[in-house]
PDB file of C-alpha atoms and ligand atoms in Angstrom:
ATOM      1  CA  MET A   1      -9.683  11.069  -8.147  1.00 58.00           C
ATOM      2  CA  SER A   2     -11.216  12.801 -11.221  1.00 58.00           C
ATOM      3  CA  THR A   3     -13.883  10.174 -12.942  1.00 57.00           C
ATOM      4  CA  ALA A   4     -10.815   9.905 -16.575  1.00 58.00           C
ATOM      5  CA  GLU A   5      -8.085   9.362 -13.644  1.00 62.00           C
ATOM      6  CA  GLN A   6     -10.707   6.007 -12.303  1.00 60.00           C
ATOM      7  CA  ASP A   7     -11.931   5.086 -15.987  1.00 57.00           C
ATOM      8  CA  ARG A   8      -7.856   4.521 -16.318  1.00 65.00           C
ATOM      9  CA  LYS A   9      -7.571   2.865 -13.183  1.00 69.00           C
ATOM     10  CA  ASP A  10     -10.497   0.717 -14.861  1.00 72.00           C
ATOM     11  CA  ALA A  11      -9.320   0.057 -17.658  1.00 87.00           C
ATOM     12  CA  PRO A  12      -8.212  -3.397 -18.701  1.00 91.00           C
ATOM     13  CA  LEU A  13      -4.948  -4.798 -17.497  1.00 95.00           C
ATOM     14  CA  GLU A  14      -3.038  -4.384 -20.724  1.00 94.00           C
ATOM     15  CA  ALA A  15      -1.213  -6.883 -23.050  1.00 96.00           C
ATOM     16  CA  GLY A  16       2.498  -5.736 -21.892  1.00 96.00           C
ATOM     17  CA  LEU A  17       1.786  -6.147 -18.256  1.00 96.00           C
ATOM     18  CA  ARG A  18      -0.175  -9.348 -18.706  1.00 96.00           C
ATOM     19  CA  GLN A  19       2.618 -10.747 -20.727  1.00 96.00           C
ATOM     20  CA  GLU A  20       4.644  -9.692 -17.717  1.00 96.00           C
ATOM     21  CA  ILE A  21       2.581 -11.645 -15.274  1.00 96.00           C
ATOM     22  CA  ALA A  22       3.063 -14.636 -17.339  1.00 94.00           C
ATOM     23  CA  ALA A  23       6.456 -14.708 -17.424  1.00 94.00           C
ATOM     24  CA  LEU A  24       6.385 -14.047 -13.164  1.00 94.00           C
ATOM     25  CA  ALA A  25       3.947 -17.718 -13.582  1.00 93.00           C
ATOM     26  CA  GLN A  26       6.276 -19.286 -15.621  1.00 92.00           C
ATOM     27  CA  HIS A  27       9.689 -18.283 -13.287  1.00 92.00           C
ATOM     28  CA  ALA A  28       7.628 -19.474 -10.115  1.00 89.00           C
ATOM     29  CA  GLY A  29       7.026 -22.874 -11.760  1.00 85.00           C
ATOM     30  CA  HIS A  30       3.757 -22.843 -10.021  1.00 88.00           C
ATOM     31  CA  LYS A  31       1.535 -20.347 -11.190  1.00 90.00           C
ATOM     32  CA  ARG A  32      -0.529 -20.070  -8.181  1.00 90.00           C
ATOM     33  CA  ALA A  33       3.312 -19.068  -6.286  1.00 92.00           C
ATOM     34  CA  ALA A  34       3.216 -15.437  -8.377  1.00 95.00           C
ATOM     35  CA  GLY A  35      -0.210 -14.049  -7.243  1.00 95.00           C
ATOM     36  CA  THR A  36       1.888 -11.539  -4.092  1.00 94.00           C
ATOM     37  CA  ASP A  37       3.934 -10.115  -7.100  1.00 94.00           C
ATOM     38  CA  ALA A  38       1.736 -10.750 -10.141  1.00 96.00           C
ATOM     39  CA  LEU A  39      -0.586  -7.963  -7.521  1.00 96.00           C
ATOM     40  CA  LYS A  40       2.616  -5.960  -6.528  1.00 94.00           C
ATOM     41  CA  LEU A  41       3.141  -5.802 -10.364  1.00 95.00           C
ATOM     42  CA  VAL A  42      -0.710  -4.187 -10.617  1.00 96.00           C
ATOM     43  CA  GLN A  43      -0.609  -2.221  -7.815  1.00 93.00           C
ATOM     44  CA  LYS A  44       2.744  -0.567  -9.369  1.00 91.00           C
ATOM     45  CA  ARG A  45       0.811   0.248 -11.898  1.00 93.00           C
ATOM     46  CA  PHE A  46      -2.063   1.199 -10.994  1.00 92.00           C
ATOM     47  CA  GLY A  47      -1.991   2.757  -7.210  1.00 91.00           C
ATOM     48  CA  TYR A  48      -3.829  -0.370  -5.945  1.00 94.00           C
ATOM     49  CA  VAL A  49      -5.721  -3.823  -7.092  1.00 95.00           C
ATOM     50  CA  SER A  50      -9.209  -3.103  -8.102  1.00 95.00           C
ATOM     51  CA  ASP A  51     -12.174  -5.794  -7.777  1.00 95.00           C
ATOM     52  CA  ARG A  52     -11.409  -6.329 -11.678  1.00 96.00           C
ATOM     53  CA  HIS A  53      -8.319  -6.372 -11.581  1.00 97.00           C
ATOM     54  CA  LEU A  54      -7.826  -8.640  -8.861  1.00 96.00           C
ATOM     55  CA  ALA A  55     -10.282 -10.656 -11.032  1.00 97.00           C
ATOM     56  CA  GLU A  56      -8.168 -10.423 -13.773  1.00 97.00           C
ATOM     57  CA  VAL A  57      -4.705 -12.163 -12.833  1.00 97.00           C
ATOM     58  CA  ALA A  58      -6.955 -14.798 -10.506  1.00 97.00           C
ATOM     59  CA  ALA A  59      -7.481 -15.844 -14.488  1.00 96.00           C
ATOM     60  CA  LEU A  60      -4.168 -15.500 -15.803  1.00 96.00           C
ATOM     61  CA  LEU A  61      -2.780 -17.724 -12.504  1.00 96.00           C
ATOM     62  CA  GLU A  62      -5.640 -20.264 -12.629  1.00 95.00           C
ATOM     63  CA  MET A  63      -7.031 -18.979  -9.593  1.00 96.00           C
ATOM     64  CA  THR A  64     -10.412 -17.598  -8.567  1.00 96.00           C
ATOM     65  CA  PRO A  65     -11.337 -13.626  -7.272  1.00 96.00           C
ATOM     66  CA  ALA A  66     -11.485 -15.321  -3.883  1.00 96.00           C
ATOM     67  CA  GLU A  67      -8.284 -17.054  -3.491  1.00 95.00           C
ATOM     68  CA  LEU A  68      -5.856 -14.541  -4.871  1.00 96.00           C
ATOM     69  CA  ASP A  69      -7.747 -12.143  -2.031  1.00 95.00           C
ATOM     70  CA  SER A  70      -6.731 -14.092   0.181  1.00 93.00           C
ATOM     71  CA  VAL A  71      -3.341 -13.993  -0.835  1.00 88.00           C
ATOM     72  CA  ALA A  72      -3.732  -9.883  -0.802  1.00 85.00           C
ATOM     73  CA  THR A  73      -5.486  -9.769   2.682  1.00 83.00           C
ATOM     74  CA  PHE A  74      -2.397 -11.827   3.674  1.00 81.00           C
ATOM     75  CA  TYR A  75      -0.245  -9.975   1.890  1.00 80.00           C
ATOM     76  CA  ASN A  76      -0.914  -5.833   4.191  1.00 76.00           C
ATOM     77  CA  LEU A  77       1.374  -4.064   1.238  1.00 86.00           C
ATOM     78  CA  ILE A  78      -1.656  -5.319  -1.356  1.00 92.00           C
ATOM     79  CA  PHE A  79      -4.016  -2.075  -1.499  1.00 93.00           C
ATOM     80  CA  ARG A  80      -7.398  -3.003  -2.545  1.00 93.00           C
ATOM     81  CA  ARG A  81      -9.102   0.491  -2.173  1.00 92.00           C
ATOM     82  CA  PRO A  82      -7.483   3.170  -4.270  1.00 94.00           C
ATOM     83  CA  VAL A  83      -4.903   5.360  -1.950  1.00 95.00           C
ATOM     84  CA  GLY A  84      -3.214   8.270  -2.212  1.00 96.00           C
ATOM     85  CA  ARG A  85      -0.234   9.602  -4.029  1.00 95.00           C
ATOM     86  CA  HIS A  86       1.663   8.085  -0.619  1.00 96.00           C
ATOM     87  CA  VAL A  87       1.400   5.525   1.706  1.00 96.00           C
ATOM     88  CA  ILE A  88       1.733   6.079   5.157  1.00 97.00           C
ATOM     89  CA  LEU A  89       2.124   2.983   7.212  1.00 96.00           C
ATOM     90  CA  LEU A  90       2.058   3.845  10.332  1.00 97.00           C
ATOM     91  CA  CYS A  91       2.638   0.745  13.404  1.00 97.00           C
ATOM     92  CA  ASP A  92       0.707   0.565  16.386  1.00 94.00           C
ATOM     93  CA  SER A  93       2.538  -2.972  17.716  1.00 96.00           C
ATOM     94  CA  VAL A  94       3.172  -2.851  21.122  1.00 96.00           C
ATOM     95  CA  ALA A  95       6.686  -1.395  21.018  1.00 97.00           C
ATOM     96  CA  CYS A  96       5.977   1.808  19.199  1.00 97.00           C
ATOM     97  CA  TRP A  97       2.761   2.134  21.377  1.00 96.00           C
ATOM     98  CA  VAL A  98       5.160   2.092  24.037  1.00 96.00           C
ATOM     99  CA  MET A  99       7.442   4.410  22.792  1.00 96.00           C
ATOM    100  CA  GLY A 100       5.082   7.208  21.401  1.00 94.00           C
ATOM    101  CA  ALA A 101       2.983   6.155  18.619  1.00 96.00           C
ATOM    102  CA  THR A 102       0.063   7.189  19.628  1.00 96.00           C
ATOM    103  CA  ALA A 103       1.276  10.633  20.024  1.00 97.00           C
ATOM    104  CA  ALA A 104       3.005  10.159  16.221  1.00 97.00           C
ATOM    105  CA  ARG A 105      -0.471   9.458  15.329  1.00 97.00           C
ATOM    106  CA  ALA A 106      -2.191  12.603  16.626  1.00 97.00           C
ATOM    107  CA  GLN A 107       0.171  15.041  15.003  1.00 97.00           C
ATOM    108  CA  LEU A 108      -0.401  13.254  11.641  1.00 97.00           C
ATOM    109  CA  HIS A 109      -4.109  13.717  12.620  1.00 97.00           C
ATOM    110  CA  GLU A 110      -3.500  17.579  13.742  1.00 97.00           C
ATOM    111  CA  ARG A 111      -1.428  17.649  10.372  1.00 97.00           C
ATOM    112  CA  LEU A 112      -3.228  16.273   7.962  1.00 97.00           C
ATOM    113  CA  GLY A 113      -6.775  16.028   9.323  1.00 97.00           C
ATOM    114  CA  ILE A 114      -7.008  11.892   8.712  1.00 97.00           C
ATOM    115  CA  ASN A 115      -7.373   8.885  11.209  1.00 96.00           C
ATOM    116  CA  PRO A 116      -5.900   5.281  10.437  1.00 95.00           C
ATOM    117  CA  GLY A 117      -8.134   4.306   7.154  1.00 94.00           C
ATOM    118  CA  GLU A 118      -8.728   7.853   5.705  1.00 96.00           C
ATOM    119  CA  THR A 119      -7.067   9.401   2.951  1.00 97.00           C
ATOM    120  CA  THR A 120      -6.168  13.779   2.469  1.00 97.00           C
ATOM    121  CA  ALA A 121      -8.525  15.513   0.749  1.00 96.00           C
ATOM    122  CA  ASP A 122      -5.295  16.184  -1.930  1.00 96.00           C
ATOM    123  CA  GLY A 123      -4.519  13.058  -2.053  1.00 96.00           C
ATOM    124  CA  ARG A 124      -1.425  13.383  -0.819  1.00 97.00           C
ATOM    125  CA  PHE A 125      -1.685  11.292   1.453  1.00 98.00           C
ATOM    126  CA  THR A 126      -3.219   7.909   2.852  1.00 97.00           C
ATOM    127  CA  LEU A 127      -2.458   6.614   6.716  1.00 97.00           C
ATOM    128  CA  LEU A 128      -2.804   3.281   7.716  1.00 96.00           C
ATOM    129  CA  PRO A 129      -2.007   1.305  10.125  1.00 95.00           C
ATOM    130  CA  ILE A 130      -0.168  -1.778  10.607  1.00 95.00           C
ATOM    131  CA  VAL A 131       1.768  -4.490  12.527  1.00 93.00           C
ATOM    132  CA  CYS A 132       5.239  -4.417  13.825  1.00 95.00           C
ATOM    133  CA  LEU A 133       7.528  -3.125  10.455  1.00 95.00           C
ATOM    134  CA  GLY A 134      10.574  -5.016  12.282  1.00 95.00           C
ATOM    135  CA  HIS A 135      12.010  -1.331  13.143  1.00 95.00           C
ATOM    136  CA  CYS A 136      11.603  -2.268  16.666  1.00 97.00           C
ATOM    137  CA  ASP A 137      14.883  -0.906  18.184  1.00 97.00           C
ATOM    138  CA  HIS A 138      13.833   2.433  16.192  1.00 97.00           C
ATOM    139  CA  ALA A 139      10.294   2.908  17.687  1.00 97.00           C
ATOM    140  CA  PRO A 140       8.016   4.620  17.266  1.00 97.00           C
ATOM    141  CA  ALA A 141       8.522   3.284  13.491  1.00 98.00           C
ATOM    142  CA  MET A 142       6.479   3.746  10.378  1.00 98.00           C
ATOM    143  CA  MET A 143       6.703   4.389   6.681  1.00 97.00           C
ATOM    144  CA  ILE A 144       6.470   5.984   3.745  1.00 97.00           C
ATOM    145  CA  ASP A 145       5.366   4.351   0.264  1.00 92.00           C
ATOM    146  CA  GLU A 146       8.903   2.317   0.332  1.00 90.00           C
ATOM    147  CA  ASP A 147      11.071   4.126   3.010  1.00 96.00           C
ATOM    148  CA  GLN A 148      11.248   3.144   6.672  1.00 97.00           C
ATOM    149  CA  TYR A 149      11.441   5.379   9.386  1.00 98.00           C
ATOM    150  CA  GLY A 150      12.324   5.272  12.775  1.00 97.00           C
ATOM    151  CA  ASP A 151      12.842   7.401  16.784  1.00 97.00           C
ATOM    152  CA  LEU A 152       9.991   9.671  15.520  1.00 97.00           C
ATOM    153  CA  ASP A 153       9.722  12.772  17.112  1.00 96.00           C
ATOM    154  CA  PRO A 154       7.259  15.829  16.575  1.00 94.00           C
ATOM    155  CA  ALA A 155      10.023  17.852  14.531  1.00 95.00           C
ATOM    156  CA  GLY A 156      11.529  14.900  12.769  1.00 96.00           C
ATOM    157  CA  LEU A 157       7.643  14.053  11.705  1.00 97.00           C
ATOM    158  CA  ASP A 158       7.086  17.162  10.034  1.00 96.00           C
ATOM    159  CA  ALA A 159      10.344  17.457   7.922  1.00 97.00           C
ATOM    160  CA  ILE A 160       9.632  14.025   7.283  1.00 98.00           C
ATOM    161  CA  LEU A 161       5.927  14.862   5.529  1.00 97.00           C
ATOM    162  CA  GLU A 162       7.496  17.984   4.008  1.00 97.00           C
ATOM    163  CA  GLY A 163       9.626  15.424   2.009  1.00 96.00           C
ATOM    164  CA  TYR A 164       6.401  13.818  -0.091  1.00 97.00           C
ATOM    165  CA  LYS A 165       4.507  16.139  -2.185  1.00 94.00           C
TER     166      LYS A 165
HETATM  167  S1  LIG B   1       6.942  -2.907  16.917  1.00 89.87           S
HETATM  168 FE1  LIG B   1       6.926  -1.252  15.641  1.00 89.87          FE
HETATM  169  S2  LIG B   1       8.466  -1.290  14.644  1.00 89.87           S
HETATM  170 FE2  LIG B   1       8.531  -3.477  15.920  1.00 89.87          FE
END
């Protein structure tokens, strides 16, 4: 990530985004109930939720940063560190493990040069492990961004990756 891009990502939340979060809180009836949705909005805008933005959202929702961070930590699709343009969530729960998730992970490592928790040098992909995606009948399974994939095999996995630039 360039310095300019990092500066942009660390900029304060714009007025429009703050208003969207306030509207979410009002709709939820209880400000704290809007925590996950507010963090998703920030992540959609910036790609992840920085400490600065977490603290700003917490203040808007009348929570402490630690309280809101516990929401973010519990909800494992909120990223608290910068991620690549596309996030691969590879299931590592039992059904997928039995059906070949280890081979899929090895293939991802071979093709992309990253291990779980890492981002490619070009910022194209971040690979993260995740618990069951609820797609066990098509294990091994993964998600890339909002897209779900199952029955992963070597050729299919390569073709899927090609779709994400
Ligand atoms: S165990 Fe992988 S999707 Fe359920």
